[in-house]
Coordinates of C-alpha atoms in Angstrom, one line a residue:
Chain Z
M1 CA -52.9 -19.8 130.9
S2 CA -49.1 -20.1 130.1
R3 CA -49.9 -19.7 126.4
S4 CA -49.4 -16.7 124.6
V5 CA -52.3 -14.9 123.5
A6 CA -52.5 -12.3 120.8
I7 CA -55.8 -10.0 120.7
L8 CA -56.6 -8.3 117.5
G9 CA -58.6 -5.4 117.7
L10 CA -58.4 -3.0 120.5
G11 CA -61.8 -1.6 120.6
L12 CA -64.4 -1.6 123.6
I13 CA -64.5 -5.6 123.5
G14 CA -60.9 -6.3 122.5
G15 CA -59.6 -3.5 124.6
S16 CA -61.4 -4.9 127.8
L17 CA -60.0 -8.2 127.4
L18 CA -56.3 -6.9 127.0
R19 CA -57.0 -4.9 130.2
R20 CA -57.9 -7.8 131.6
L21 CA -55.2 -10.2 130.4
G22 CA -52.6 -7.8 129.9
A23 CA -51.1 -7.9 133.3
A24 CA -49.8 -11.2 131.9
G25 CA -48.0 -9.5 129.0
Q26 CA -49.9 -10.7 126.2
P27 CA -49.8 -8.7 123.1
G28 CA -52.2 -6.6 121.1
Y29 CA -52.9 -5.3 117.8
D30 CA -55.0 -2.6 116.3
A31 CA -55.4 -1.6 112.7
D32 CA -55.6 2.1 114.0
P33 CA -52.1 3.7 115.0
E34 CA -53.5 6.0 117.4
T35 CA -55.1 3.0 119.1
R36 CA -52.2 1.2 119.1
D37 CA -50.3 4.6 120.8
A38 CA -53.0 4.8 123.3
A39 CA -52.7 0.9 124.2
R40 CA -49.1 1.4 124.7
A41 CA -49.3 4.8 126.6
A42 CA -51.7 2.6 129.1
G43 CA -48.6 0.0 129.6
F44 CA -49.5 -2.7 126.9
T45 CA -47.5 -4.7 124.7
V46 CA -48.8 -3.9 121.3
A47 CA -47.6 -5.2 117.6
D48 CA -47.1 -3.2 114.7
T49 CA -48.4 -5.7 112.3
V50 CA -51.1 -8.6 112.3
A51 CA -48.3 -11.0 111.1
E52 CA -46.1 -9.8 114.3
A53 CA -48.6 -10.5 116.7
V54 CA -49.9 -13.6 115.0
R55 CA -46.5 -15.4 114.6
M56 CA -45.8 -16.0 118.0
A57 CA -49.2 -16.8 119.4
D58 CA -50.6 -19.9 120.3
L59 CA -54.2 -18.5 120.6
V60 CA -55.4 -15.6 118.7
I61 CA -58.4 -13.6 119.7
V62 CA -60.0 -11.6 116.7
A63 CA -62.0 -8.8 118.2
V64 CA -62.6 -6.2 115.3
P65 CA -66.0 -5.2 113.9
L66 CA -67.6 -7.6 111.2
P67 CA -66.6 -5.1 108.3
A68 CA -63.0 -5.7 109.2
M69 CA -63.4 -9.4 109.4
P70 CA -62.9 -10.6 106.0
G71 CA -59.3 -8.8 105.8
L72 CA -58.1 -9.6 109.1
L73 CA -59.1 -13.4 109.1
A74 CA -57.4 -13.5 105.7
E75 CA -54.0 -12.0 106.9
V76 CA -54.6 -14.3 109.9
G77 CA -54.3 -17.4 108.0
K78 CA -51.5 -16.6 106.6
A79 CA -49.5 -15.8 109.4
A80 CA -50.6 -18.2 111.8
R81 CA -48.5 -21.4 112.3
P82 CA -50.4 -24.5 112.1
G83 CA -52.8 -25.7 115.0
T84 CA -53.0 -22.1 116.4
L85 CA -56.2 -21.8 118.3
L86 CA -58.3 -18.8 117.0
T87 CA -61.4 -17.3 118.1
D88 CA -63.5 -14.4 117.7
M89 CA -65.7 -12.2 119.5
A90 CA -68.2 -11.1 116.8
S91 CA -72.0 -10.9 117.4
V92 CA -72.9 -13.2 114.6
K93 CA -71.1 -16.4 114.3
G94 CA -72.1 -18.1 110.9
P95 CA -70.6 -15.7 108.6
V96 CA -67.4 -15.4 110.8
A97 CA -66.8 -19.2 110.5
E98 CA -67.1 -18.9 106.7
L99 CA -64.5 -16.4 106.4
V100 CA -61.8 -18.4 108.7
A101 CA -58.9 -19.4 106.4
G102 CA -55.2 -21.1 107.3
P103 CA -54.1 -24.0 109.2
V104 CA -55.8 -22.8 112.3
R105 CA -58.3 -24.4 115.1
F106 CA -61.3 -22.5 115.1
V107 CA -63.8 -21.9 117.8
G108 CA -66.5 -19.2 117.2
G109 CA -67.0 -17.0 120.3
H110 CA -69.3 -14.0 121.5
P111 CA -69.3 -12.6 124.7
M112 CA -72.4 -11.1 125.7
A113 CA -71.1 -7.9 127.0
G114 CA -70.9 -4.6 126.1
T115 CA -72.2 -0.8 125.8
E116 CA -73.4 1.6 123.3
K117 CA -69.8 2.9 123.7
S118 CA -66.8 2.2 121.5
G119 CA -63.2 2.3 121.6
F120 CA -60.2 1.6 123.6
A121 CA -60.8 4.7 125.7
A122 CA -64.2 3.0 127.2
A123 CA -62.5 -0.4 127.7
D124 CA -63.0 -2.0 131.1
P125 CA -61.1 -5.1 132.5
Q126 CA -64.5 -5.8 134.4
L127 CA -66.6 -6.0 131.5
F128 CA -66.8 -9.7 131.2
D129 CA -67.2 -10.4 134.9
G130 CA -70.3 -12.9 135.1
A131 CA -71.1 -12.4 131.5
V132 CA -72.2 -15.3 129.5
W133 CA -69.7 -16.2 126.8
V134 CA -70.9 -18.2 123.6
L135 CA -68.1 -20.8 122.3
C136 CA -69.5 -22.5 119.4
L137 CA -69.1 -26.2 119.2
E138 CA -69.8 -27.6 115.9
E139 CA -69.5 -31.1 114.3
E140 CA -66.0 -30.0 113.0
T141 CA -64.7 -28.0 116.3
D142 CA -61.6 -29.5 118.0
L143 CA -62.8 -30.4 121.3
A144 CA -59.4 -30.2 122.9
G145 CA -59.1 -26.4 121.8
W146 CA -62.8 -25.5 122.7
L147 CA -61.9 -26.7 126.3
E148 CA -58.7 -24.7 126.3
L149 CA -60.7 -21.8 125.4
A150 CA -63.4 -22.5 128.0
A151 CA -60.7 -22.8 130.6
L152 CA -59.6 -19.0 129.6
V153 CA -63.0 -17.8 129.6
T154 CA -64.1 -19.2 133.0
S155 CA -60.5 -17.9 134.4
I156 CA -61.6 -14.6 134.1
G157 CA -65.2 -14.9 135.8
A158 CA -67.5 -15.3 132.4
R159 CA -69.7 -18.0 132.0
V160 CA -69.1 -20.5 129.1
L161 CA -72.3 -21.1 127.0
P162 CA -71.7 -24.1 124.5
T163 CA -74.1 -23.9 121.3
T164 CA -73.7 -23.8 117.8
S165 CA -73.3 -21.0 115.4
E166 CA -76.8 -21.4 114.0
A167 CA -78.6 -21.4 117.4
H168 CA -76.4 -18.8 118.7
D169 CA -77.5 -16.5 115.7
A170 CA -81.1 -17.5 116.1
A171 CA -81.0 -16.5 119.6
V172 CA -79.0 -13.1 119.3
A173 CA -81.4 -12.0 116.4
R174 CA -84.2 -12.0 119.2
I175 CA -82.0 -10.5 122.3
S176 CA -79.6 -8.3 120.7
H177 CA -80.5 -7.4 117.1
L178 CA -84.2 -6.9 117.1
P179 CA -83.8 -4.5 120.1
H180 CA -81.5 -2.2 117.8
L181 CA -84.2 -2.2 115.3
L182 CA -87.0 -1.7 118.0
A183 CA -84.9 1.5 119.7
A184 CA -84.2 2.9 116.1
A185 CA -87.7 2.7 114.9
L186 CA -89.1 4.1 118.6
T187 CA -86.6 6.9 118.4
Q188 CA -88.1 8.0 115.0
V189 CA -91.5 7.7 116.0
A190 CA -90.9 10.2 118.6
D191 CA -89.2 12.8 116.7
E192 CA -91.1 15.6 117.6
P193 CA -90.6 18.7 119.9
L194 CA -92.9 18.1 122.5
A195 CA -92.7 14.3 122.5
R196 CA -88.7 14.8 122.7
S197 CA -89.3 17.1 125.9
L198 CA -91.9 14.7 127.6
A199 CA -89.4 11.7 127.0
A200 CA -88.1 10.2 130.4
G201 CA -87.4 6.9 131.7
S202 CA -89.2 4.3 129.4
F203 CA -88.0 6.2 126.4
R204 CA -84.5 6.6 127.4
D205 CA -83.9 2.6 128.1
G206 CA -86.2 1.8 125.1
T207 CA -84.0 3.5 122.7
R208 CA -80.3 3.3 124.6
V209 CA -79.0 1.0 121.8
A210 CA -80.1 3.6 119.1
G211 CA -76.8 5.3 120.3
T212 CA -74.7 2.5 118.8
R213 CA -72.5 3.6 115.6
P214 CA -74.9 3.1 112.7
E215 CA -72.2 1.1 110.8
L216 CA -71.9 -1.2 113.5
S217 CA -75.6 -2.2 114.0
T218 CA -75.9 -2.0 110.2
A219 CA -72.9 -4.6 110.0
M220 CA -74.3 -6.8 112.9
C221 CA -78.0 -7.2 111.5
R222 CA -76.6 -7.7 108.0
G223 CA -74.6 -10.6 109.1
N224 CA -77.7 -12.3 110.7
R225 CA -80.3 -11.2 108.1
N226 CA -82.1 -14.6 107.9
A227 CA -82.6 -15.0 111.8
L228 CA -83.5 -11.5 112.3
R229 CA -86.0 -11.3 109.5
L230 CA -87.8 -14.2 111.1
A231 CA -87.5 -12.4 114.8
L232 CA -88.7 -9.0 113.2
A233 CA -91.7 -10.7 111.7
E234 CA -92.7 -12.3 115.0
A235 CA -92.2 -8.8 116.7
V236 CA -94.4 -7.1 114.2
Q237 CA -97.0 -10.2 114.2
K238 CA -97.0 -9.3 118.3
L239 CA -97.4 -5.8 118.0
T240 CA -100.3 -6.3 115.4
E241 CA -101.8 -8.8 117.8
A242 CA -101.3 -6.0 120.5
G243 CA -103.2 -3.5 118.4
E244 CA -106.2 -5.8 118.0
A245 CA -106.4 -6.5 121.7
L246 CA -106.2 -2.6 122.5
D247 CA -109.0 -2.3 119.9
R248 CA -111.2 -4.9 121.7
D249 CA -110.0 -3.6 125.0
D250 CA -108.5 -6.7 125.9
L251 CA -104.5 -5.8 126.2
E252 CA -103.9 -7.1 129.9
P253 CA -103.1 -10.8 128.9
F254 CA -100.4 -9.2 126.6
F255 CA -99.0 -7.3 129.2
R256 CA -99.0 -10.2 131.5
A257 CA -97.3 -12.4 129.3
G258 CA -94.6 -9.9 129.0
Y259 CA -94.6 -9.1 132.9
D260 CA -94.4 -12.9 133.8
L261 CA -91.4 -13.3 131.4
R262 CA -89.7 -10.1 132.3
S263 CA -90.2 -10.7 136.2
S264 CA -88.5 -14.1 135.7
W265 CA -85.1 -12.8 134.1
P266 CA -82.3 -12.9 134.4
V267 CA -82.7 -16.7 135.4
A268 CA -81.9 -17.1 139.0
D269 CA -83.4 -20.6 139.8
T270 CA -80.6 -22.5 138.6
E271 CA -78.8 -26.1 139.7
P272 CA -75.4 -27.3 139.2
V273 CA -74.0 -29.6 136.7
T274 CA -71.1 -31.6 136.6
L275 CA -69.7 -33.0 133.3
D276 CA -66.8 -35.6 132.8
P277 CA -64.2 -34.2 130.7
T278 CA -63.3 -37.5 129.5
S279 CA -66.8 -38.8 128.5
A280 CA -67.2 -40.1 125.1
T281 CA -70.4 -37.9 124.5
L282 CA -69.2 -34.8 125.8
R283 CA -70.0 -32.8 122.8
T284 CA -73.2 -34.0 123.0
E285 CA -73.6 -33.3 126.7
L286 CA -72.5 -29.7 126.0
L287 CA -74.7 -28.9 123.4
A288 CA -77.5 -30.2 125.8
L289 CA -76.4 -28.2 128.4
G290 CA -76.3 -25.0 126.2
G291 CA -79.8 -26.1 124.9
T292 CA -81.3 -25.7 128.2
G293 CA -79.6 -22.2 128.7
G294 CA -77.1 -23.8 131.2
W295 CA -73.3 -22.6 131.0
L296 CA -69.8 -23.7 132.4
T297 CA -68.4 -21.9 135.3
S298 CA -65.0 -23.6 135.9
V299 CA -63.4 -25.9 133.4
G300 CA -60.5 -28.2 135.1
N301 CA -58.9 -31.5 133.9
G302 CA -61.0 -33.4 136.5
S303 CA -64.3 -32.3 135.8
L304 CA -66.4 -29.4 134.1
E305 CA -68.8 -27.4 136.5
G306 CA -71.5 -25.4 135.5
R307 CA -75.3 -24.5 136.3
R308 CA -78.4 -24.5 134.2
P309 CA -82.1 -23.2 134.7
R310 CA -83.8 -25.5 136.9
P311 CA -86.6 -27.0 134.4
Chain W
M1 CA -96.7 27.4 149.6
S2 CA -98.6 28.3 152.6
R3 CA -101.7 26.7 151.3
S4 CA -103.0 23.2 152.4
V5 CA -102.2 20.4 150.1
A6 CA -103.9 17.0 150.1
I7 CA -102.3 14.2 148.2
L8 CA -104.8 11.5 147.3
G9 CA -102.9 8.1 146.8
L10 CA -99.5 7.2 148.1
G11 CA -98.1 5.0 145.8
L12 CA -94.9 5.7 144.1
I13 CA -95.7 9.1 142.5
G14 CA -97.9 10.4 145.2
G15 CA -95.9 9.2 148.2
S16 CA -92.8 10.5 146.4
L17 CA -94.5 13.9 146.4
L18 CA -95.8 13.5 150.1
R19 CA -92.2 12.6 151.0
R20 CA -91.0 15.5 149.1
L21 CA -93.6 18.2 150.5
G22 CA -94.4 16.3 153.9
A23 CA -92.1 18.4 156.1
A24 CA -94.5 21.1 155.5
G25 CA -97.2 18.8 157.2
Q26 CA -99.5 18.2 154.2
P27 CA -101.9 15.7 154.6
G28 CA -102.1 12.4 152.5
Y29 CA -104.6 9.7 152.1
D30 CA -104.7 6.2 150.6
A31 CA -107.3 3.7 150.2
D32 CA -105.1 1.0 151.3
P33 CA -105.1 0.7 155.3
E34 CA -101.5 -0.4 155.4
T35 CA -100.4 1.9 153.0
R36 CA -101.7 4.7 155.4
D37 CA -100.1 3.0 158.4
A38 CA -96.9 2.9 156.4
A39 CA -97.1 6.3 155.6
R40 CA -98.0 7.4 159.2
A41 CA -95.1 5.3 160.4
A42 CA -92.7 7.2 158.4
G43 CA -94.0 10.6 159.9
F44 CA -96.4 11.7 157.8
T45 CA -100.0 13.2 158.5
V46 CA -102.6 10.9 157.0
A47 CA -106.4 11.2 156.6
D48 CA -108.6 8.2 157.2
T49 CA -111.1 9.2 154.5
V50 CA -111.1 11.2 151.4
A51 CA -113.4 13.7 152.6
E52 CA -111.4 14.3 155.6
A53 CA -108.2 15.0 153.5
V54 CA -110.3 17.0 151.0
R55 CA -112.3 19.3 153.5
M56 CA -109.5 21.2 154.7
A57 CA -107.3 21.5 151.4
D58 CA -106.8 24.4 149.1
L59 CA -105.3 22.3 146.6
V60 CA -106.1 18.4 146.0
I61 CA -103.5 16.3 144.1
V62 CA -104.8 13.2 142.9
A63 CA -102.2 10.5 142.4
V64 CA -104.0 7.2 141.7
P65 CA -103.8 4.5 139.1
L66 CA -106.3 5.4 136.3
P67 CA -109.0 2.3 137.4
A68 CA -109.4 4.1 140.6
M69 CA -109.8 7.6 139.3
P70 CA -113.8 7.5 138.4
G71 CA -114.5 6.9 142.0
L72 CA -112.2 9.0 143.5
L73 CA -112.8 11.9 141.4
A74 CA -116.9 11.7 142.4
E75 CA -115.6 11.6 145.8
V76 CA -113.5 14.7 145.8
G77 CA -116.3 16.5 143.9
K78 CA -118.7 16.0 146.7
A79 CA -116.2 17.1 149.7
A80 CA -114.4 20.0 147.9
R81 CA -115.1 23.7 149.0
P82 CA -116.0 25.8 145.8
G83 CA -112.9 26.8 144.1
T84 CA -110.7 24.0 145.4
L85 CA -107.5 23.8 143.0
L86 CA -107.4 20.4 141.8
T87 CA -104.8 18.7 139.6
D88 CA -103.7 15.1 138.9
M89 CA -100.5 12.9 138.0
A90 CA -102.1 10.6 135.7
S91 CA -100.3 9.2 132.8
V92 CA -103.1 10.3 130.2
K93 CA -105.1 13.6 130.3
G94 CA -108.1 13.5 128.3
P95 CA -109.8 10.6 129.8
V96 CA -109.3 12.3 133.4
A97 CA -110.2 15.5 132.4
E98 CA -113.7 14.1 131.6
L99 CA -114.2 12.4 134.8
V100 CA -113.6 15.5 137.0
A101 CA -116.7 16.7 138.9
G102 CA -117.9 19.3 141.5
P103 CA -117.1 23.0 142.1
V104 CA -113.5 22.5 141.6
R105 CA -110.8 24.3 139.5
F106 CA -109.2 21.6 137.6
V107 CA -105.6 21.3 135.9
G108 CA -104.6 18.1 134.5
G109 CA -101.1 17.2 135.5
H110 CA -98.4 14.6 134.6
P111 CA -94.8 14.3 135.8
M112 CA -92.6 12.8 133.4
A113 CA -91.2 10.8 136.2
G114 CA -91.4 7.3 137.8
T115 CA -89.9 3.7 137.4
E116 CA -91.0 0.1 137.0
K117 CA -91.5 0.0 140.7
S118 CA -94.7 0.8 142.5
G119 CA -96.0 1.5 146.1
F120 CA -94.9 3.8 149.1
A121 CA -92.0 1.9 150.0
A122 CA -90.6 2.8 146.7
A123 CA -91.5 6.5 147.1
D124 CA -88.4 9.0 146.7
P125 CA -88.4 12.7 147.2
Q126 CA -85.9 13.3 144.6
L127 CA -88.2 11.5 142.2
F128 CA -89.3 14.6 140.3
D129 CA -85.9 16.5 140.7
G130 CA -85.3 18.3 137.2
A131 CA -88.2 16.0 135.6
V132 CA -90.5 17.6 133.2
W133 CA -94.0 18.3 134.7
V134 CA -96.8 18.9 132.2
L135 CA -99.6 21.1 133.2
C136 CA -102.4 21.1 131.1
L137 CA -103.7 24.6 129.9
E138 CA -107.1 24.2 128.1
E139 CA -109.1 27.2 127.0
E140 CA -111.4 26.4 130.1
T141 CA -108.6 26.1 132.8
D142 CA -108.3 28.9 135.4
L143 CA -104.9 30.7 134.4
A144 CA -104.7 31.9 138.1
G145 CA -104.8 28.3 139.4
W146 CA -102.7 27.2 136.5
L147 CA -99.9 29.7 137.8
E148 CA -100.5 28.8 141.7
L149 CA -99.7 25.1 140.6
A150 CA -96.6 25.9 138.3
A151 CA -95.3 27.9 141.2
L152 CA -95.6 24.7 143.4
V153 CA -94.1 22.6 140.9
T154 CA -91.1 24.3 140.1
S155 CA -90.4 25.2 143.6
I156 CA -89.9 21.6 144.3
G157 CA -87.2 21.5 141.4
A158 CA -89.4 20.2 138.7
R159 CA -90.0 22.0 135.1
V160 CA -93.4 22.8 134.0
L161 CA -94.3 22.2 130.5
P162 CA -97.7 24.0 129.3
T163 CA -99.7 22.0 126.7
T164 CA -103.1 20.9 126.1
S165 CA -104.4 17.3 127.1
E166 CA -104.7 16.4 123.4
A167 CA -100.8 17.3 122.3
H168 CA -99.8 15.6 125.8
D169 CA -101.7 12.4 125.1
A170 CA -100.6 12.2 121.5
A171 CA -97.1 12.7 122.9
V172 CA -97.1 10.1 125.6
A173 CA -98.5 7.7 123.0
R174 CA -95.1 7.8 121.3
I175 CA -92.6 8.4 124.3
S176 CA -94.1 6.2 127.3
H177 CA -97.1 4.0 126.0
L178 CA -95.6 2.6 122.8
P179 CA -92.3 1.5 124.5
H180 CA -94.4 -0.6 126.9
L181 CA -95.9 -2.3 124.0
L182 CA -92.5 -2.7 122.3
A183 CA -90.9 -4.2 125.5
A184 CA -93.6 -6.8 125.9
A185 CA -93.4 -7.9 122.4
L186 CA -89.7 -8.0 122.6
T187 CA -90.1 -10.2 126.0
Q188 CA -92.0 -12.5 124.1
V189 CA -90.2 -13.2 121.1
A190 CA -87.2 -13.9 123.2
D191 CA -89.3 -16.6 125.2
E192 CA -86.8 -19.3 124.5
P193 CA -84.2 -20.9 127.0
L194 CA -81.1 -20.2 125.0
A195 CA -82.0 -16.6 124.0
R196 CA -83.0 -16.1 127.9
S197 CA -79.4 -17.1 128.8
L198 CA -77.9 -15.2 126.2
A199 CA -79.9 -12.1 126.8
A200 CA -77.8 -8.9 128.1
G201 CA -77.9 -5.3 128.1
S202 CA -80.0 -4.5 124.9
F203 CA -82.5 -6.7 126.0
R204 CA -82.5 -5.6 129.7
D205 CA -83.0 -2.1 128.9
G206 CA -85.4 -2.7 125.9
T207 CA -87.6 -4.8 128.1
R208 CA -87.2 -2.9 131.4
V209 CA -91.1 -1.5 131.3
A210 CA -92.3 -4.9 130.7
G211 CA -91.8 -5.3 134.3
T212 CA -94.8 -2.7 135.2
R213 CA -97.3 -4.3 136.9
P214 CA -99.9 -5.2 133.6
E215 CA -103.1 -3.8 135.3
L216 CA -101.0 -0.2 135.3
S217 CA -99.8 -0.6 132.0
T218 CA -103.5 -1.7 130.5
A219 CA -104.9 0.9 132.0
M220 CA -102.5 3.4 130.9
C221 CA -102.9 2.3 126.9
R222 CA -106.6 1.9 127.4
G223 CA -107.2 5.4 128.6
N224 CA -104.8 6.6 125.6
R225 CA -106.3 4.2 122.9
N226 CA -106.8 6.6 119.7
A227 CA -103.3 8.1 120.0
L228 CA -101.7 4.9 120.9
R229 CA -103.1 3.2 117.8
L230 CA -101.6 6.1 115.5
A231 CA -98.3 5.5 117.3
L232 CA -98.2 2.0 117.1
A233 CA -99.4 1.9 113.4
E234 CA -96.4 4.2 112.7
A235 CA -93.9 2.0 114.7
V236 CA -94.9 -1.3 112.5
Q237 CA -94.5 0.6 109.4
K238 CA -91.0 1.9 110.4
L239 CA -90.2 -2.0 111.2
T240 CA -91.7 -2.9 108.1
E241 CA -89.5 -0.4 106.3
A242 CA -86.6 -1.7 108.4
G243 CA -87.1 -5.3 107.2
E244 CA -87.4 -4.5 103.2
A245 CA -84.1 -2.5 103.9
L246 CA -82.5 -5.3 105.5
D247 CA -83.5 -7.5 102.4
R248 CA -82.0 -5.1 100.1
D249 CA -78.8 -4.6 102.2
D250 CA -79.6 -0.9 102.8
L251 CA -80.3 -0.6 106.7
E252 CA -77.7 2.1 107.6
P253 CA -79.9 5.2 106.9
F254 CA -82.5 3.8 109.2
F255 CA -80.0 3.2 112.0
R256 CA -78.5 6.6 111.2
A257 CA -81.8 8.5 111.5
G258 CA -82.2 6.6 114.9
Y259 CA -78.8 7.4 116.0
D260 CA -78.7 11.3 115.2
L261 CA -82.2 11.5 117.0
R262 CA -80.7 9.4 120.2
S263 CA -77.5 11.4 120.3
S264 CA -79.0 14.6 120.5
W265 CA -81.7 13.5 123.3
P266 CA -82.2 14.8 125.9
V267 CA -82.1 18.0 124.4
A268 CA -79.1 19.9 125.8
D269 CA -79.3 23.0 123.5
T270 CA -81.5 25.5 125.0
E271 CA -82.3 29.1 125.4
P272 CA -83.7 31.4 128.2
V273 CA -87.1 32.3 127.8
T274 CA -89.1 35.1 130.1
L275 CA -92.8 35.5 129.8
D276 CA -94.5 38.5 131.5
P277 CA -97.5 37.0 134.0
T278 CA -99.6 40.1 133.3
S279 CA -99.5 39.7 129.5
A280 CA -103.1 39.3 127.9
T281 CA -101.7 36.8 125.5
L282 CA -100.3 34.8 128.3
R283 CA -102.1 31.7 127.3
T284 CA -101.2 31.7 124.0
E285 CA -97.5 32.4 124.9
L286 CA -97.3 29.4 127.3
L287 CA -98.8 27.1 124.7
A288 CA -96.3 28.3 122.3
L289 CA -93.6 27.6 124.4
G290 CA -94.8 24.1 125.2
G291 CA -95.4 23.5 121.5
T292 CA -91.6 23.9 120.8
G293 CA -90.8 21.8 123.9
G294 CA -89.6 24.3 126.1
W295 CA -90.7 24.6 129.8
L296 CA -90.9 27.0 133.1
T297 CA -88.2 26.7 135.7
S298 CA -89.6 29.5 137.9
V299 CA -93.0 31.2 138.5
G300 CA -92.7 34.4 140.1
N301 CA -95.2 37.3 140.7
G302 CA -92.9 39.3 138.4
S303 CA -91.9 37.1 135.6
L304 CA -92.0 33.5 134.4
E305 CA -88.7 32.0 133.4
G306 CA -88.0 28.9 131.4
R307 CA -86.0 27.6 128.7
R308 CA -86.6 26.2 125.3
P309 CA -84.7 24.0 122.8
R310 CA -82.9 26.2 120.5
P311 CA -84.5 26.1 116.8

């Protein structure tokens, strides 16, 4: 990428991306002066204001927690030059899209990478290696801008999954937000001295994300309330059925269904896909690829290469 | 230990113990001829029948899955010499105690160690390093036998937690069996192509134990039905409350409660405890130690040393 990229927000996610791209001298910005100092001390170029970072950038990547998003996107909208490509890295996509302002070309993004840690100190340039990175393709999305971003994302080793913000939010409610609710509930049900001393591997893994900062989990779930409500209701229904199956001593089908699904994840049986970037129906083809759980691995001028789960 | 120890069942747990004790030439046994061959090929002494293994042993350790327990404990009861010390390593303690037969001194046991893997090939002599190992102390338990076992278990680096089978079963319902139900439910709620491709760390950890063989999870939960029913009802209640909190945009206290508990686990703030093995009230003192989540780290003739969470 010969373009100028500004990364706003240098926590775990933005900091990791800065560390990955920073060798090319791309500037960063963070609202926290200590974080700015830490990033400068680590050798990166850091602007002192949002406007300073955004003014020079062709591509602005917003990597702040959801509560900071409204204020920051308003600032970006004021400072951005017309046509500036703007993306974000937040875990919900519908609510972020509604906040975008100014003369920008916006593409919602979400790298499926992260840990329960946070902050620039935890940033890791390898965080996105092989990770799936959602780039939202809505009816109004500028396709050329989407392809530019997809080229950047695949160039750092991530896999670009094209989908809509609505489909994204429904899926992450199930695979990310619901696990946070389950982990917090499990931790509380086990709040007893003997249980806490006996707790080992299944408790450790089942509650890991309960270690996420509560304000982040809360903001994430609040931003995806409707989809999460559905996913939670399904989980409660499954658990209620499991209780009934336990009563009639017929729990094995419940565990077998989980076992079969977990044993075949992550999806390993995939087939290659090639798309023509000049196709008149490219938008539809990309969304169809994402709908099957497929992704792009390389985005060139001549062709788009990817893989999808074998049907 | 100069005593002769027989380990019956050479899967992950029994095989790991054999590998840990095997250098001392302790014999093993497994119902599966291929597992016996694998253990012999790895250099261990392996008997061809239960009776052969049990006949010579002062201590018999039963490490088979729950479904195999009734038949095996009946066989052990027939072959054991009077006074033989018998323990098991199963994940529920009440139902196993009811199956014990013959002239044995029984002490129910449960090392809190394991993975979603199974089989002798996965056995690891370091599996129990630092692990909590429950040894049940009931009114009818032979205290001398309990102390002998506690000495063996602490000698291989595990921590002995004294409790009753009833308290154990209530606790593991919360920290082990409930996580298996949550993991299986989560895996099923996320059964959708896009969700499966987006799933990353929080899904991976939250569903790890869904990879346990379904017949093992089923047997484990079946054996602890009553306690698990209670724990499951509490979890469903917590999740229902979380849904209501989400509706009224007040989810942070729910996540904060989970965060505070998870951040203070595993329990790190402990204080030393010394018990006198000749105390007339030793049984009560040991159970009080376990009730606070405390454990023994060394069992000598002169004193019992341990630690407990600081109040």
